[in-house]
Every structure is written in structure tokens, then in C-alpha cells.
PDB file of C-alpha atoms in Angstrom:
ATOM      1  CA  MET A  12       4.260  14.020  -5.717  1.00 88.00           C
ATOM      2  CA  LYS A  13       7.191  12.839  -7.752  1.00 93.00           C
ATOM      3  CA  ARG A  14      10.418  12.086  -5.961  1.00 95.00           C
ATOM      4  CA  THR A  15      13.640  10.107  -6.229  1.00 96.00           C
ATOM      5  CA  PHE A  16      14.865   8.786  -2.895  1.00 96.00           C
ATOM      6  CA  ARG A  17      17.411   6.550  -1.242  1.00 96.00           C
ATOM      7  CA  LEU A  18      16.055   3.580   0.703  1.00 93.00           C
ATOM      8  CA  ASP A  19      17.268   5.105   3.976  1.00 95.00           C
ATOM      9  CA  GLU A  20      14.854   8.010   3.308  1.00 97.00           C
ATOM     10  CA  ILE A  21      11.779   5.749   3.121  1.00 96.00           C
ATOM     11  CA  GLN A  22      10.303   7.053   6.391  1.00 96.00           C
ATOM     12  CA  ASP A  23      10.332  10.624   5.025  1.00 97.00           C
ATOM     13  CA  VAL A  24       8.736   9.405   1.798  1.00 97.00           C
ATOM     14  CA  ALA A  25       6.026   7.585   3.774  1.00 97.00           C
ATOM     15  CA  LYS A  26       5.249  10.705   5.789  1.00 97.00           C
ATOM     16  CA  GLN A  27       5.056  12.869   2.646  1.00 96.00           C
ATOM     17  CA  LEU A  28       2.854  10.312   0.882  1.00 96.00           C
ATOM     18  CA  LEU A  29       0.389  10.130   3.776  1.00 97.00           C
ATOM     19  CA  GLN A  30       0.213  13.944   3.869  1.00 95.00           C
ATOM     20  CA  GLU A  31      -0.240  14.420   0.121  1.00 94.00           C
ATOM     21  CA  ALA A  32      -2.581  11.540  -0.718  1.00 95.00           C
ATOM     22  CA  PRO A  33      -6.059  12.925  -1.475  1.00 94.00           C
ATOM     23  CA  ASN A  34      -7.724   9.871   0.061  1.00 94.00           C
ATOM     24  CA  LYS A  35      -6.902   6.738   2.034  1.00 97.00           C
ATOM     25  CA  ILE A  36      -6.945   4.158  -0.788  1.00 97.00           C
ATOM     26  CA  LEU A  37      -3.395   3.737  -2.066  1.00 98.00           C
ATOM     27  CA  CYS A  38      -2.654   1.278  -4.879  1.00 97.00           C
ATOM     28  CA  LEU A  39       1.024   0.375  -5.007  1.00 97.00           C
ATOM     29  CA  TYR A  40       2.433  -0.518  -8.420  1.00 97.00           C
ATOM     30  CA  GLY A  41       5.938  -1.706  -9.137  1.00 97.00           C
ATOM     31  CA  GLU A  42       7.886  -4.803  -9.951  1.00 95.00           C
ATOM     32  CA  MET A  43       8.739  -7.492  -7.420  1.00 93.00           C
ATOM     33  CA  GLY A  44      11.387  -6.301  -4.971  1.00 93.00           C
ATOM     34  CA  VAL A  45      11.032  -2.567  -5.663  1.00 95.00           C
ATOM     35  CA  GLY A  46       9.979  -1.862  -2.077  1.00 94.00           C
ATOM     36  CA  LYS A  47       6.176  -1.774  -1.972  1.00 94.00           C
ATOM     37  CA  THR A  48       6.010  -3.682   1.320  1.00 92.00           C
ATOM     38  CA  THR A  49       8.887  -1.643   2.742  1.00 94.00           C
ATOM     39  CA  LEU A  50       6.946   1.529   1.954  1.00 96.00           C
ATOM     40  CA  VAL A  51       3.805   0.110   3.574  1.00 95.00           C
ATOM     41  CA  LYS A  52       5.824  -0.774   6.699  1.00 93.00           C
ATOM     42  CA  ALA A  53       7.043   2.823   6.863  1.00 96.00           C
ATOM     43  CA  MET A  54       3.510   4.213   6.406  1.00 96.00           C
ATOM     44  CA  VAL A  55       2.103   1.893   9.085  1.00 95.00           C
ATOM     45  CA  LYS A  56       4.858   3.048  11.443  1.00 94.00           C
ATOM     46  CA  GLU A  57       4.128   6.687  10.552  1.00 95.00           C
ATOM     47  CA  LEU A  58       0.435   6.167  11.386  1.00 95.00           C
ATOM     48  CA  GLY A  59       1.442   5.001  14.865  1.00 92.00           C
ATOM     49  CA  ALA A  60       0.378   1.371  14.626  1.00 89.00           C
ATOM     50  CA  ALA A  61       0.978  -0.827  17.654  1.00 82.00           C
ATOM     51  CA  ASP A  62       2.478  -3.586  15.452  1.00 76.00           C
ATOM     52  CA  VAL A  63       5.213  -3.697  12.821  1.00 74.00           C
ATOM     53  CA  ALA A  64       3.869  -4.330   9.330  1.00 72.00           C
ATOM     54  CA  ASN A  65       4.643  -7.559   7.492  1.00 70.00           C
ATOM     55  CA  SER A  66       3.707  -8.762   4.041  1.00 70.00           C
ATOM     56  CA  PRO A  67       0.273 -10.437   3.960  1.00 67.00           C
ATOM     57  CA  THR A  68       1.279 -12.565   0.962  1.00 59.00           C
ATOM     58  CA  PHE A  69      -0.304 -15.744   2.326  1.00 63.00           C
ATOM     59  CA  GLY A  70      -3.273 -14.250   4.174  1.00 70.00           C
ATOM     60  CA  LEU A  71      -4.046 -11.570   1.543  1.00 83.00           C
ATOM     61  CA  VAL A  72      -4.711  -8.898   4.198  1.00 90.00           C
ATOM     62  CA  ASN A  73      -3.151  -7.677   7.444  1.00 91.00           C
ATOM     63  CA  GLU A  74      -4.852  -5.276   9.819  1.00 91.00           C
ATOM     64  CA  TYR A  75      -2.931  -2.654  11.791  1.00 92.00           C
ATOM     65  CA  SER A  76      -4.448  -0.899  14.778  1.00 92.00           C
ATOM     66  CA  ASP A  77      -3.414   1.765  17.227  1.00 89.00           C
ATOM     67  CA  LYS A  78      -2.755   1.100  20.903  1.00 90.00           C
ATOM     68  CA  ASN A  79      -6.512   1.333  21.582  1.00 91.00           C
ATOM     69  CA  ASN A  80      -7.177  -1.402  19.008  1.00 90.00           C
ATOM     70  CA  THR A  81      -8.786   1.035  16.545  1.00 90.00           C
ATOM     71  CA  PRO A  82      -8.006  -0.059  12.962  1.00 91.00           C
ATOM     72  CA  LEU A  83      -5.573   2.340  11.261  1.00 94.00           C
ATOM     73  CA  ALA A  84      -4.766   0.480   8.060  1.00 96.00           C
ATOM     74  CA  TYR A  85      -5.358  -2.655   6.031  1.00 96.00           C
ATOM     75  CA  HIS A  86      -2.517  -3.959   3.886  1.00 94.00           C
ATOM     76  CA  PHE A  87      -3.496  -6.157   0.943  1.00 95.00           C
ATOM     77  CA  ASP A  88      -1.149  -8.237  -1.186  1.00 93.00           C
ATOM     78  CA  PHE A  89      -3.066  -9.634  -4.154  1.00 94.00           C
ATOM     79  CA  TYR A  90      -0.042 -11.171  -5.893  1.00 92.00           C
ATOM     80  CA  ARG A  91      -1.347 -14.740  -5.423  1.00 89.00           C
ATOM     81  CA  LEU A  92      -4.977 -13.875  -6.207  1.00 92.00           C
ATOM     82  CA  ASN A  93      -6.445 -15.988  -8.998  1.00 91.00           C
ATOM     83  CA  ASP A  94      -9.470 -13.798  -9.749  1.00 92.00           C
ATOM     84  CA  GLU A  95     -11.445 -10.860  -8.396  1.00 95.00           C
ATOM     85  CA  MET A  96     -14.064 -13.162  -6.853  1.00 94.00           C
ATOM     86  CA  GLU A  97     -11.500 -14.158  -4.217  1.00 93.00           C
ATOM     87  CA  ALA A  98     -11.244 -10.510  -3.174  1.00 94.00           C
ATOM     88  CA  LEU A  99     -15.030 -10.205  -3.026  1.00 94.00           C
ATOM     89  CA  ASP A 100     -15.273 -13.438  -1.038  1.00 93.00           C
ATOM     90  CA  MET A 101     -12.917 -12.013   1.586  1.00 92.00           C
ATOM     91  CA  GLY A 102     -15.139  -8.930   1.897  1.00 94.00           C
ATOM     92  CA  PHE A 103     -12.961  -6.459   0.016  1.00 95.00           C
ATOM     93  CA  ASP A 104     -15.936  -4.147  -0.561  1.00 93.00           C
ATOM     94  CA  ASP A 105     -16.411  -3.893   3.229  1.00 95.00           C
ATOM     95  CA  TYR A 106     -12.805  -2.735   3.587  1.00 96.00           C
ATOM     96  CA  LEU A 107     -13.462  -0.051   0.968  1.00 95.00           C
ATOM     97  CA  ASN A 108     -16.190   1.341   3.234  1.00 93.00           C
ATOM     98  CA  SER A 109     -13.979   1.462   6.327  1.00 93.00           C
ATOM     99  CA  ASP A 110     -12.408   4.659   7.607  1.00 93.00           C
ATOM    100  CA  ALA A 111      -8.932   3.093   7.725  1.00 96.00           C
ATOM    101  CA  TRP A 112      -6.126   3.479   5.194  1.00 97.00           C
ATOM    102  CA  LEU A 113      -6.000   0.792   2.495  1.00 98.00           C
ATOM    103  CA  PHE A 114      -2.589  -0.113   1.100  1.00 97.00           C
ATOM    104  CA  ILE A 115      -3.030  -2.414  -1.907  1.00 97.00           C
ATOM    105  CA  GLU A 116      -0.152  -4.276  -3.534  1.00 95.00           C
ATOM    106  CA  TRP A 117      -0.770  -5.770  -7.003  1.00 95.00           C
ATOM    107  CA  PRO A 118      -3.990  -3.752  -7.495  1.00 97.00           C
ATOM    108  CA  ASP A 119      -4.058  -4.696 -11.181  1.00 96.00           C
ATOM    109  CA  LYS A 120      -5.424  -8.088 -10.031  1.00 95.00           C
ATOM    110  CA  ILE A 121      -8.619  -6.372  -8.803  1.00 96.00           C
ATOM    111  CA  SER A 122      -8.781  -3.365 -11.131  1.00 95.00           C
ATOM    112  CA  SER A 123     -12.553  -3.472 -11.675  1.00 96.00           C
ATOM    113  CA  LEU A 124     -13.169  -3.427  -7.900  1.00 96.00           C
ATOM    114  CA  LEU A 125     -11.156  -0.267  -7.243  1.00 96.00           C
ATOM    115  CA  PRO A 126     -12.934   3.061  -6.776  1.00 95.00           C
ATOM    116  CA  GLU A 127     -12.211   5.698  -9.410  1.00 93.00           C
ATOM    117  CA  ASP A 128     -10.530   7.970  -6.875  1.00 93.00           C
ATOM    118  CA  ALA A 129      -8.016   5.348  -5.696  1.00 95.00           C
ATOM    119  CA  VAL A 130      -4.513   6.817  -5.694  1.00 96.00           C
ATOM    120  CA  GLY A 131      -1.913   5.113  -7.871  1.00 96.00           C
ATOM    121  CA  VAL A 132       1.523   4.983  -6.243  1.00 97.00           C
ATOM    122  CA  PHE A 133       4.186   3.952  -8.749  1.00 97.00           C
ATOM    123  CA  LEU A 134       7.585   2.773  -7.531  1.00 97.00           C
ATOM    124  CA  HIS A 135      10.526   2.321  -9.913  1.00 97.00           C
ATOM    125  CA  PHE A 136      14.061   0.991  -9.542  1.00 96.00           C
ATOM    126  CA  ILE A 137      16.819   3.543 -10.139  1.00 96.00           C
ATOM    127  CA  ASP A 138      19.634   1.451  -8.672  1.00 96.00           C
ATOM    128  CA  GLU A 139      20.262  -0.897  -5.743  1.00 93.00           C
ATOM    129  CA  ASN A 140      19.725   1.834  -3.120  1.00 94.00           C
ATOM    130  CA  THR A 141      17.613   4.351  -5.023  1.00 96.00           C
ATOM    131  CA  ARG A 142      13.966   4.387  -6.104  1.00 96.00           C
ATOM    132  CA  SER A 143      11.554   6.858  -7.597  1.00 96.00           C
ATOM    133  CA  ILE A 144       7.962   7.316  -6.515  1.00 96.00           C
ATOM    134  CA  GLU A 145       5.140   9.004  -8.358  1.00 95.00           C
ATOM    135  CA  LEU A 146       1.523   9.621  -7.375  1.00 91.00           C
ATOM    136  CA  ASN A 147      -1.144   9.324 -10.041  1.00 85.00           C
ATOM    137  CA  ILE A 148      -4.203  11.218  -8.895  1.00 72.00           C
ATOM    138  CA  SER A 149      -7.201  11.081 -11.198  1.00 55.00           C
TER     139      SER A 149
END
């Protein structure tokens, strides 16, 4: 998947990404403000979560469940992480073994903990209202 899109098309992009991703571990790369959290919000909505997604910047992880309280997705924001041990201490490896989607912002902070088949999602600025997205599937 490689696509240029306007921000008002983010819901379509989220739907396409969820359909085309070969697995449920998505690592979101891109500079601050490019729209990683906005994309996660759209994917969480697309999955049918009972809650609206927010950035887990201070808590490191947010959980999103369906109306029956079954976990659908975990959203990680490792921007403030000091080292990989913090991720291990919070039980990151347990999340990797869950059946839910994992949306990981700033995955470069935990690169050695990521499975080889994790999907790289690269977001780039084109202009104020336009972005490009590219999937890197190994």
C-alpha cells in the first residue's frame, strides 16, 4: 500500500490499512504532528471500538474494546520512553501475545522488542492538508 491522501480521507485510509495489513502489529513512523494518532483514532473507530481513541502519551498505552468489553486494540506511544526496559516492565511482551491489534507510535524506541513481521507504516508530510502513507512489509 502506497497512497497520498487528504486528511479528510483518513477514515478511508484507515479502512484500507486494516484490510491490507498482513498482521495486527502496526508500527507507525513519522515526524511529530504528521498524524499518527489521528490515523490510530480512525483505525480504532473502524474496528468498532466503544470509545474514541486518544493519545496515550502519559500512560504509554490505551486499550480499546468493543461494546462487549472484548479488547480490540492497544495503542502505544513510546515517545517519552527512556529505554526498552520500561516497555518490558509494563508487560509489552504480553501485549505482543494478545489477539488484539497493536498500534505502536515511536517504535524505534523499542526496536529490539518488535517481532520481525511487524508492519512498518510510514507517514510523510506533503502539505498542510495532505500526507502520504506507505506500508513496509518484510
